[in-house]
Every structure is written in C-alpha cells, then in structure tokens.
Tab-separated table of C-alpha atoms and ligand atoms in Angstrom:
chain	number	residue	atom	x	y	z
L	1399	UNK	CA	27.964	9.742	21.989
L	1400	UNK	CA	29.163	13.237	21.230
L	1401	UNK	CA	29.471	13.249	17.522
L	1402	UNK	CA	27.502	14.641	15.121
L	1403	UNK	CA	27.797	13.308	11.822
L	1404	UNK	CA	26.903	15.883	8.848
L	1405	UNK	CA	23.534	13.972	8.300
L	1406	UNK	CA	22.664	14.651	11.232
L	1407	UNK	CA	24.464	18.537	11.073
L	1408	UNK	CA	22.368	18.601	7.773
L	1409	UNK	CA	18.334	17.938	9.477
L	1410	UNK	CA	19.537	19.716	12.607
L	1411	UNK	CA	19.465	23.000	10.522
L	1412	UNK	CA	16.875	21.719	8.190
L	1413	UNK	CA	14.483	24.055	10.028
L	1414	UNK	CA	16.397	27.183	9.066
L	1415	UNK	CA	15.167	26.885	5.636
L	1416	UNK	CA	11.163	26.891	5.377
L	1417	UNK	CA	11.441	26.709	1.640
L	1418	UNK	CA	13.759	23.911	1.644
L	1419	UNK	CA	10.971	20.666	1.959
L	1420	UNK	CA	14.425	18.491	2.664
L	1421	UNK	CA	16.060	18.852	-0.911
L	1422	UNK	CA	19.171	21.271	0.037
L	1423	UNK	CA	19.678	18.488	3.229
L	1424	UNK	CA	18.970	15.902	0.275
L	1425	UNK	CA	21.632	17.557	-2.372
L	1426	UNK	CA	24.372	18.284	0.641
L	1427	UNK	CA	24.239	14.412	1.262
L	1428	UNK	CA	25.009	13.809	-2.373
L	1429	UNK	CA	27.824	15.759	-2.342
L	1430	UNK	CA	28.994	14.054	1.438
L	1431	UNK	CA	28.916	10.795	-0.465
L	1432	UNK	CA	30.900	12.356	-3.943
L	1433	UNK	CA	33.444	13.884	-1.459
L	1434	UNK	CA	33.717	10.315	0.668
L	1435	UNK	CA	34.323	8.696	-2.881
L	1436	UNK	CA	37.167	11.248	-4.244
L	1437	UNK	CA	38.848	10.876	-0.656
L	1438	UNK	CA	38.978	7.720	-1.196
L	1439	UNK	CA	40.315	8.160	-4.807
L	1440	UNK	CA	42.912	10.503	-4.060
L	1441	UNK	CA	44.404	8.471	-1.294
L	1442	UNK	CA	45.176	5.617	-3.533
L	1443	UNK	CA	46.728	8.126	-5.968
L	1444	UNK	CA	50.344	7.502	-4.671
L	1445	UNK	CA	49.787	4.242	-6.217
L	1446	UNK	CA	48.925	4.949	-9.654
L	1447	UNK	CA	52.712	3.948	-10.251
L	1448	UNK	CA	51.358	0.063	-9.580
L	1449	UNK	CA	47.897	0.526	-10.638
L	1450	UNK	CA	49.121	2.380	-13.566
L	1451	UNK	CA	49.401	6.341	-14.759
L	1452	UNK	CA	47.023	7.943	-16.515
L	1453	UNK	CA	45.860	7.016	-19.964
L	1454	UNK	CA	47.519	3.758	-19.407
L	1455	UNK	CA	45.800	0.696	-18.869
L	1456	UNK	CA	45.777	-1.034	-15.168
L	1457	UNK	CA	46.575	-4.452	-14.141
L	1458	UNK	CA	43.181	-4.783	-13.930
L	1459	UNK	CA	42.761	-4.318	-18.287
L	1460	UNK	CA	40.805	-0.504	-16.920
L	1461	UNK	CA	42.039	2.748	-18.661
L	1462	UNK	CA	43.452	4.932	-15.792
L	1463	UNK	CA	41.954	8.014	-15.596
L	1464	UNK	CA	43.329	11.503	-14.016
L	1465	UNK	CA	41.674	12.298	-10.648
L	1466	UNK	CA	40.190	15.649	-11.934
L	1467	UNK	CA	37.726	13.633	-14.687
L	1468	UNK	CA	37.298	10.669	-11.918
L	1469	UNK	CA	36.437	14.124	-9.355
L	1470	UNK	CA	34.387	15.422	-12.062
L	1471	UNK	CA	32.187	11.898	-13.250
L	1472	UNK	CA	31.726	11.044	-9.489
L	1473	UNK	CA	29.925	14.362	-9.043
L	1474	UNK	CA	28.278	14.163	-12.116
L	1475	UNK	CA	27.069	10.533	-10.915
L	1476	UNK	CA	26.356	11.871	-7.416
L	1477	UNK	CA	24.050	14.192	-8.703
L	1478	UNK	CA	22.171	12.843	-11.038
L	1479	UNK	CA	21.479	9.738	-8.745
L	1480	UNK	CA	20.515	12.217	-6.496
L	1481	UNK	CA	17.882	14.159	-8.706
L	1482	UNK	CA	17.816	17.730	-6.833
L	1483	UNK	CA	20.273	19.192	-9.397
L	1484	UNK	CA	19.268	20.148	-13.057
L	1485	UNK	CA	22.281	21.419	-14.140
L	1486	UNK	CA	26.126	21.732	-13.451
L	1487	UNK	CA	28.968	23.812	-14.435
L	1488	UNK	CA	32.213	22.480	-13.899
L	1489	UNK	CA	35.812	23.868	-14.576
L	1490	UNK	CA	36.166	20.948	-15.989
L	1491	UNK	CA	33.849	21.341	-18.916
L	1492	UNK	CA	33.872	24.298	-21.649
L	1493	UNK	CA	29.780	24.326	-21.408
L	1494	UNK	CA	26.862	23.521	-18.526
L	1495	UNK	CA	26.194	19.911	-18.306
L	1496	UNK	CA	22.459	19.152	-18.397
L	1497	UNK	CA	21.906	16.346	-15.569
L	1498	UNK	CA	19.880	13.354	-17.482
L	1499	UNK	CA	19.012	11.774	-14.166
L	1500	UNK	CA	15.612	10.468	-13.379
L	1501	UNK	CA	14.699	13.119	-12.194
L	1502	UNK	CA	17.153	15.772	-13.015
L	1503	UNK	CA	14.696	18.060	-15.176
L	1504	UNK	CA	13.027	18.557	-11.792
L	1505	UNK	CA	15.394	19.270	-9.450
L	1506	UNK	CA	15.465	22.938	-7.700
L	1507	UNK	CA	19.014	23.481	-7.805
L	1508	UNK	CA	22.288	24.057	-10.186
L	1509	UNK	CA	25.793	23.718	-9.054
L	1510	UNK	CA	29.200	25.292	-10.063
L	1511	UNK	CA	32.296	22.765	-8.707
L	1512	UNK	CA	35.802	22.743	-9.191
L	1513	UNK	CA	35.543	19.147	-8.428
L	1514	UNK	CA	39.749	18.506	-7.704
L	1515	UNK	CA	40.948	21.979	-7.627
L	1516	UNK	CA	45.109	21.808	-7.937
L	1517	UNK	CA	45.195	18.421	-8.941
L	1518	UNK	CA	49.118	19.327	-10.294
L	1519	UNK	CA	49.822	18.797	-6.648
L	1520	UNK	CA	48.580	15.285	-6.673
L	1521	UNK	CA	51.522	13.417	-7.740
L	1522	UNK	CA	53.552	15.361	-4.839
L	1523	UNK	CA	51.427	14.621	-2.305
L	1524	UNK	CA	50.156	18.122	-1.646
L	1525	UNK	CA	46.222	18.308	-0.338
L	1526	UNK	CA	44.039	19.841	-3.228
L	1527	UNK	CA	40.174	20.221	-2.761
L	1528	UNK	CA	37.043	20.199	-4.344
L	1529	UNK	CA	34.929	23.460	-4.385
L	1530	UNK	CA	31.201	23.767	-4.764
L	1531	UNK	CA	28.615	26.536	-5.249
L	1532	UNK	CA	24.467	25.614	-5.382
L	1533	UNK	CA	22.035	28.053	-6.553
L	1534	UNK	CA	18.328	27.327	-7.005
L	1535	UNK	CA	17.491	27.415	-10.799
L	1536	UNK	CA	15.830	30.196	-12.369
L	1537	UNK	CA	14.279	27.838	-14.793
L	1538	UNK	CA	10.931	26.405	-14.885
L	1539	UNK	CA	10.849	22.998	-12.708
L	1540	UNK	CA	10.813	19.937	-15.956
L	1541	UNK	CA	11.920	22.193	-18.562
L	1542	UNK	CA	15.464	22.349	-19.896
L	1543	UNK	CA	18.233	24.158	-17.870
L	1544	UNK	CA	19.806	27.028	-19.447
L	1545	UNK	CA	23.147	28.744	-19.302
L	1546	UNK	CA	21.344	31.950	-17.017
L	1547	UNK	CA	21.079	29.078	-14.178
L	1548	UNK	CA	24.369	28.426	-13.781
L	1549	UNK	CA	25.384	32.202	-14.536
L	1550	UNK	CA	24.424	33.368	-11.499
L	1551	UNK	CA	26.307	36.281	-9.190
L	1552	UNK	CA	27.519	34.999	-6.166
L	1553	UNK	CA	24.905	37.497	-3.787
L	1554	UNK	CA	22.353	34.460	-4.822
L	1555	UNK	CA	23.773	31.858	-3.118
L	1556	UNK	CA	22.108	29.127	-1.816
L	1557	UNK	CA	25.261	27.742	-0.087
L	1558	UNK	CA	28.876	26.582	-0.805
L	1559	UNK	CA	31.816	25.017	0.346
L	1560	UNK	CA	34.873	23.132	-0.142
L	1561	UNK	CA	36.479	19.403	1.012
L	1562	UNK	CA	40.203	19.977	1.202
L	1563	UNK	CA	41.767	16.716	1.229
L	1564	UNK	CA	44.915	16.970	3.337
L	1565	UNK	CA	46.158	15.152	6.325
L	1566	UNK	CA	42.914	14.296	7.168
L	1567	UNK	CA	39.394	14.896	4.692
L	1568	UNK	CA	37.134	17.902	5.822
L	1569	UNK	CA	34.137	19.261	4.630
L	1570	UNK	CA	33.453	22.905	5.169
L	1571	UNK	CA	30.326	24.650	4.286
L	1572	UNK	CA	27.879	27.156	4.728
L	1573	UNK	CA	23.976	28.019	4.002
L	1574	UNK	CA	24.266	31.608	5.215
L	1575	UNK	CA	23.910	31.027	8.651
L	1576	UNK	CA	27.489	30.545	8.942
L	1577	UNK	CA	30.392	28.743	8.338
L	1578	UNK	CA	30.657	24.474	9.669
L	1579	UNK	CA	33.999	22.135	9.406
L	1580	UNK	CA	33.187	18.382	9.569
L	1581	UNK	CA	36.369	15.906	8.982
L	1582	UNK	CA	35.992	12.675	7.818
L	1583	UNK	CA	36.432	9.720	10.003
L	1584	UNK	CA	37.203	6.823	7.766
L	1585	UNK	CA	36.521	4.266	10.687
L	1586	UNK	CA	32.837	4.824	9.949
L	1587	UNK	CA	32.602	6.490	7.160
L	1588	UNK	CA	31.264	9.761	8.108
L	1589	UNK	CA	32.144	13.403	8.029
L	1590	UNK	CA	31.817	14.355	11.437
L	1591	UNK	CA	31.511	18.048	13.184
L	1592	UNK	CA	34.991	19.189	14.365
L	1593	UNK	CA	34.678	23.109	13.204
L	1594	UNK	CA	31.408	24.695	14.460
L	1595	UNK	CA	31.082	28.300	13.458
L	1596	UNK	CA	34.378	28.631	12.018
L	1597	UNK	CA	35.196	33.200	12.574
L	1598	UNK	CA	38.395	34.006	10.758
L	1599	UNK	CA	40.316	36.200	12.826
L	1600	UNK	CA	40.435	39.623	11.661
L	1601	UNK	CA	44.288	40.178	11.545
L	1602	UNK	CA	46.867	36.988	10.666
L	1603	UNK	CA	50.129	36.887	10.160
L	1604	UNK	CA	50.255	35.579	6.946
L	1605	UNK	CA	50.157	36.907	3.648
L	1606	UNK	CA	49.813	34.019	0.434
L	1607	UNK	CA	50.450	35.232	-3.027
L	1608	UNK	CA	52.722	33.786	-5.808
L	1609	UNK	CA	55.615	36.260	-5.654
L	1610	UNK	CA	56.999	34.178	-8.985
L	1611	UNK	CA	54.643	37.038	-10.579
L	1612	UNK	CA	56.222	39.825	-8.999
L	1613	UNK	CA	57.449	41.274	-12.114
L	1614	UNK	CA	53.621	41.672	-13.266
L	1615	UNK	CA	51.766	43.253	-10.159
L	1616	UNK	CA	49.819	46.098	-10.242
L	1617	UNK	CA	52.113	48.885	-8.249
L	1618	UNK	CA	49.540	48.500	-5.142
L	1619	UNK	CA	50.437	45.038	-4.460
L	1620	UNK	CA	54.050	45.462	-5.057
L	1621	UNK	CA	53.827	48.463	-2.568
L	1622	UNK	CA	51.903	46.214	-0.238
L	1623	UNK	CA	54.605	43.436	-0.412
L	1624	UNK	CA	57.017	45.935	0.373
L	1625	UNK	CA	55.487	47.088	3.263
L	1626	UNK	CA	54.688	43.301	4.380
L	1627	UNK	CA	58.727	42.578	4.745
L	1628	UNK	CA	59.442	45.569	6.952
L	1629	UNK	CA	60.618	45.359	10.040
L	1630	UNK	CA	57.970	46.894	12.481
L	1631	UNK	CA	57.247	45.000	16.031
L	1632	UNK	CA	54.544	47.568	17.024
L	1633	UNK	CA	52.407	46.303	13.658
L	1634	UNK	CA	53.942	42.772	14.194
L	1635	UNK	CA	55.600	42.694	10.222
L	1636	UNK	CA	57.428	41.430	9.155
L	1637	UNK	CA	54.422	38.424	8.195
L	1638	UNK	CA	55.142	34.557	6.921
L	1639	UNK	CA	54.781	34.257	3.640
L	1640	UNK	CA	52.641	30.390	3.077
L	1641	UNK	CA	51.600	29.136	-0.086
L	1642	UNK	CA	51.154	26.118	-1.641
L	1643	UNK	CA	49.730	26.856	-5.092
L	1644	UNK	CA	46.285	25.020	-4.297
L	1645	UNK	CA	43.697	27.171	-3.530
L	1646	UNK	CA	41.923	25.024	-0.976
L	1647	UNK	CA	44.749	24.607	0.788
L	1648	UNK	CA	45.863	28.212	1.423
L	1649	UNK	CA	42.497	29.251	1.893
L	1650	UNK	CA	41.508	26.676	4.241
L	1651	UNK	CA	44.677	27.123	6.548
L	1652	UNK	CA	44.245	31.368	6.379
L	1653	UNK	CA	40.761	30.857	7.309
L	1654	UNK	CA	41.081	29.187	10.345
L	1655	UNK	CA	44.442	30.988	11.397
L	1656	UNK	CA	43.825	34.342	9.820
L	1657	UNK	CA	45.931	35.640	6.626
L	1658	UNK	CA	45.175	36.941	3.020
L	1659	UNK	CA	44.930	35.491	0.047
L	1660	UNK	CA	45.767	37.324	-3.030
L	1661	UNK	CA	46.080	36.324	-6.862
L	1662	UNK	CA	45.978	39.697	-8.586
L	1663	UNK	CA	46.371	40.805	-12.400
L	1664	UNK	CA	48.932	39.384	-14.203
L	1665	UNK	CA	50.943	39.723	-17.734
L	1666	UNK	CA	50.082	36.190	-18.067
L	1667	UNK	CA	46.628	36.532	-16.647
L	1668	UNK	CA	45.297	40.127	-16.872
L	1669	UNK	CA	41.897	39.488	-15.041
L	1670	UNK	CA	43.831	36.820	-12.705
L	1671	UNK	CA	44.179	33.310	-13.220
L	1672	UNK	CA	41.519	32.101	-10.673
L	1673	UNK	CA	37.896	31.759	-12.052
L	1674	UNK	CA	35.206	33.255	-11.034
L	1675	UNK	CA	32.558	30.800	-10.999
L	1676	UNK	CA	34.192	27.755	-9.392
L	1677	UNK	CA	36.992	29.284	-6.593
L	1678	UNK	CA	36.801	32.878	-6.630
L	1679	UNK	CA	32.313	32.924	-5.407
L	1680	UNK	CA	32.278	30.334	-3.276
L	1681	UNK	CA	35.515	30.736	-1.294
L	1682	UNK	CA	34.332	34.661	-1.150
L	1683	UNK	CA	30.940	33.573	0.292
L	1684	UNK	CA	33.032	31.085	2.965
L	1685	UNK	CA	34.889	34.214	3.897
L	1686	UNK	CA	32.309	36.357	3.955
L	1687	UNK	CA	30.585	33.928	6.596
L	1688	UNK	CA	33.347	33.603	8.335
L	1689	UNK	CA	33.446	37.578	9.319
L	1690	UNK	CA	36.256	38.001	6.477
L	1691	UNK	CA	35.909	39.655	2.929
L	1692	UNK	CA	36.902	39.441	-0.501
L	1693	UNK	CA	37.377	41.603	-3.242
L	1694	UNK	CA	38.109	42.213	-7.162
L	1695	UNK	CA	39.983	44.761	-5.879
L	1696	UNK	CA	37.342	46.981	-6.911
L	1697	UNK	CA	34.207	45.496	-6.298
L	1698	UNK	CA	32.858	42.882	-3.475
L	1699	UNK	CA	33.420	39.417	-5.528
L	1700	UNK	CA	29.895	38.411	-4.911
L	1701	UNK	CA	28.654	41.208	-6.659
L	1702	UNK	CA	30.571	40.765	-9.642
L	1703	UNK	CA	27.762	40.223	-12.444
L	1704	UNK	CA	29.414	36.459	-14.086
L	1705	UNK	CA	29.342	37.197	-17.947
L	1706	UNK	CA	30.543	33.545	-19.020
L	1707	UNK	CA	31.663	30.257	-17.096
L	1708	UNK	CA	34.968	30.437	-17.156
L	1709	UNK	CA	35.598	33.542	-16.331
L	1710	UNK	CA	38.413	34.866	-14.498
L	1711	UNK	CA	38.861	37.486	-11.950
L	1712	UNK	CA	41.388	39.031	-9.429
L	1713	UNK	CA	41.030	38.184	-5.793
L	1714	UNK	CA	42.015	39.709	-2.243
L	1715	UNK	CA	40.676	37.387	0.503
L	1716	UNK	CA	40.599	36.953	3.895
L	1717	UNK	CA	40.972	38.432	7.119
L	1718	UNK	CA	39.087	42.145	7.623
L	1719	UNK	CA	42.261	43.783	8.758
L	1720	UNK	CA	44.449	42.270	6.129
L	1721	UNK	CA	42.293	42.382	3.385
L	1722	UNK	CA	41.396	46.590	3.812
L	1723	UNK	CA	45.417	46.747	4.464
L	1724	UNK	CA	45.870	45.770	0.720
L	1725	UNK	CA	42.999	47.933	-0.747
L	1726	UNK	CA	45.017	50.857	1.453
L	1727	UNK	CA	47.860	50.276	-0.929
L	1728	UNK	CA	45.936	49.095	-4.046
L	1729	UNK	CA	43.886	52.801	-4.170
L	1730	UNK	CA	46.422	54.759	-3.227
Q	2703	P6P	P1	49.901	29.702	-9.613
Q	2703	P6P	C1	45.638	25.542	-8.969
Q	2703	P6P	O1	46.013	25.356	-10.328
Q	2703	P6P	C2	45.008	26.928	-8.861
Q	2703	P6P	O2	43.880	27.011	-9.639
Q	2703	P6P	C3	44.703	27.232	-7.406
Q	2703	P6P	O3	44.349	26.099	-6.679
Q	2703	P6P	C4	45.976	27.848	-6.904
Q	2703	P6P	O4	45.793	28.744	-5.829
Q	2703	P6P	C5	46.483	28.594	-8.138
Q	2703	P6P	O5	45.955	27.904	-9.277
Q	2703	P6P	C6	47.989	28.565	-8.214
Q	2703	P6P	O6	48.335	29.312	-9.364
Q	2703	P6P	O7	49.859	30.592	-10.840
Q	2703	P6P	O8	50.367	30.449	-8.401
Q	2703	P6P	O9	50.615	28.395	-9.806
C-alpha cells in the first residue's frame, strides 16, 4: 500500500519534536477531522437552495446557518473535544474565545484560524479555504488564557497551514521542517500525502493582485504593474494575471506553480484589507517554508509585532524572484 494517510504523516515526524509528548500530532488530528467535516459542509452548499438559505429554516424545522459560523463552531467543537488548545482567535470573532473543554485550561497550545476564508465565493462555486496558525501558550498550564497568547508574532510559530477546498480537499501544512500537501480521499475518509516538500519555484509567471484598486496603489506597485505588461521575451513579460479573490486559492495555486501575491495599501484599506493574524502569518510562514518570502513591504511579515487581533497589514508573497522584483519598484 503506498499511501500515507496524515495520521500516519503526523507520528512519522512525531520524532522531530522532543518537546512535543504527542499533543501537536494530537491537535493536527483535530483539525484533520474539523477540515473532513467543513469539506463535507461546503460540498452540500450548492444545495442550500433545497435545504434552505441562510437564516431560514430547513425542511428539516433546523435554522440554516452560513458556512463561515458552521466553519467556525466545528473548529471550536474540534478543539475543545480535543483538549490541547486553551484558546482561539478567530476572524470570526471580535475577541479570543476561551476553550471550556474538559480539558481546555490545560492544553499547550492557542490557535488563530480563518476557519472559511472567502466564503463570498461559496454560492459561485469558487474553492475558499480555511487557514490556521498554532502557537504554544505563554500562559501558565490550568490558568486562564489571555489575549498575549493569541497575540503572538508570527517568528513563534509552532506550525500552520491551510485546507483549500477546490476540485478536490487538501491539507497543506508545515511544523518548520517544511512544507506537506495531503488531499482528501473521500472513499476512506482520509487526507492522504500527494505534496511532499512542496519548494515554490523562485520565478512564476504570474502576478495576482486586484487591479479594481488600481486607482489607490502606492506608485511602486503601479510602476511594477506597468512593468509586468511589457513586452520583453528575454525576461519572459509580459506575465498572466490570475486571481480569484480568495486567498487560499491564489495562494495555493502560486505556490505550487510560482507567482506573487500582492494586496497592498489601499484608499479603502490603508494598512491592506488582509489581516494579519489569520491569512497574512500563516500563509507567510507556508511561503517562507516553501523557499519563498513575504513582506509588509517594509518588514518580513513574521516579524511584524501583532498589536490587536484583527489587525490588518499589506502583503507581497511568493516566489524569491518575484517577490524582490516588487520591493525593486516599491523602494525606488
Ligand atoms: P478583494 C476574501 O474576502 C479575502 O479575505 C481573501 O480571501 C481574498 O484574497 C481577498 O479578501 C479579496 O479581496 O478586495 O480583492 O475582493
């Protein structure tokens, strides 16, 4: 048999972390079994029509409920059944959610998750994702979380990832040692190992940015875009311009095929729309362990010190090449 199911992925590595007495395999499982759960969720959603839209009430006398707070209870359920997480933060909550599991008050770790990141997309059928960060607390084990747990810089990573559900449901992660894709095989209900050590390329041909906002750039990324659109075989431009307007999407398909990913300063949003905590950390340390990088623009994003949850910040991210191509223009 030549699979290896993430379980299995998961104990494999287990020895790579002498601190880790099975909890971080323990809490990865968790969210395995949240992410089965919303894949299953979000490929019914086409037929909310029959089983009723949100707010409404099913067939079945239920209230329907959007796939974001379904996302966001089923990792909130996950977790506390599981017991190795004390605290959350979630973009779908203004504060940090205390776990009241069990056991919560003991666990070692805090998370940060977008749990259904682009979930405007759902009702066109466009894949969205779920994004996830784990630190271990700063807290004392048994006493109550606080806020400095969850508000942690992105240089103290424990791990992080993403499930993009798409055409098919994968599962990509890393614990610093790397970057792993696993993609769900419903037959058995497993994510299974079909993206070991996932290396972005250093150049790509594609550059994903919403040019809707072109009226608001900065004048480095509107110089960049020019330059992008020129004609020039010998340094292969003009590039494709892909995006999608879901995060986990774009990302996912630039990592794998090389491109950069850019939501800068706007008008609109003058720190950028994308927050730091729940896309902008853990996508950077993804990229980062896939031999790209990512960047405020002026600092490494994993540096930046995280003042309060929901805070926002510009992003350039992706391949090496790319990414240093657009600071070029942005400090000129
Ligand atoms: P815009 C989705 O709402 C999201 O947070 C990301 O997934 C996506 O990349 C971005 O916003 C799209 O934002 O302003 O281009 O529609």
């Amino acid at each position: 048999m030549s699979i290896t199911t993430l379980g299995q992925f998961i104990i494999e590595k287990q020895q790579d972390f002498s601190f880790a007495k099975g909890e971080l395999s323990r809490l990865l499982r968790d969210i395995g079994i949240a992410a089965k759960i919303i894949s299953r969720e979000v490929n019914k959603a086409g037929l909310t029509q029959i089983l009723g839209e949100y707010g409404s009430v099913n067939v079945q006398g239920e209230d329907v409920k959007k796939l974001d707070i379904i996302g966001n209870e089923t990792f909130i359920w996950a977790l506390e059944k599981g017991g190795e997480v004390c605290a959350m933060a979630s973009e779908e909550n203004d504060d940090m959610i205390p776990l009241m599991g069990a056991y919560s008050k003991n666990g070692r770790y805090v998370i940060c998750i977008d749990p259904l990141d682009g979930s405007s997309n759902i009702d066109v059928n466009v894949s969205i994702g779920t994004i996830f960060s784990i630190y271990r607390r700063i807290s004392d084990q048994g006493t109550a979380p606080t806020l400095a747990d969850v508000l942690q810089p992105g240089n103290q990573l424990v791990a992080a990832g993403y499930v993009v559900y798409g055409t098919s449901t994968m599962l990509v992660y890393s614990t610093g040692k790397g970057v792993n894709g696993f993609t769900l095989d419903p037959s058995i209900g497993e994510f299974c190992l079909s993206h070991p050590d996932i290396i972005t390329p250093e150049d790509g041909k594609v550059y994903s940015i919403n040019e809707g906002n072109a009226g608001e750039f900065p004048q480095g990324i509107s110089d960049y875009l020019k330059w992008v659109k020129e004609t020039d075989k010998a340094t292969s431009r003009p590039y494709s311009a892909r995006y999608i307007g879901s995060m986990v999407a774009d990302f996912h398909r630039n990592l794998l095929k090389g491109g950069v990913f850019i939501y800068p300063p706007t008008a609109k949003s003058p720190n950028g729309k994308l927050r730091l905590m729940f896309e902008c950390i853990p996508m950077s340390f993804i990229a980062e362990q896939a031999g790209g990088i990512s960047t405020t623009g002026k600092v490494r994003v994993l540096d930046v010190e995280p003042m309060e949850i929901h805070q926002r910040v510009p992003v350039v991210m992706g391949s090496k090449n790319m990414v240093n191509k657009v600071l070029e223009f942005m400090n000129k």
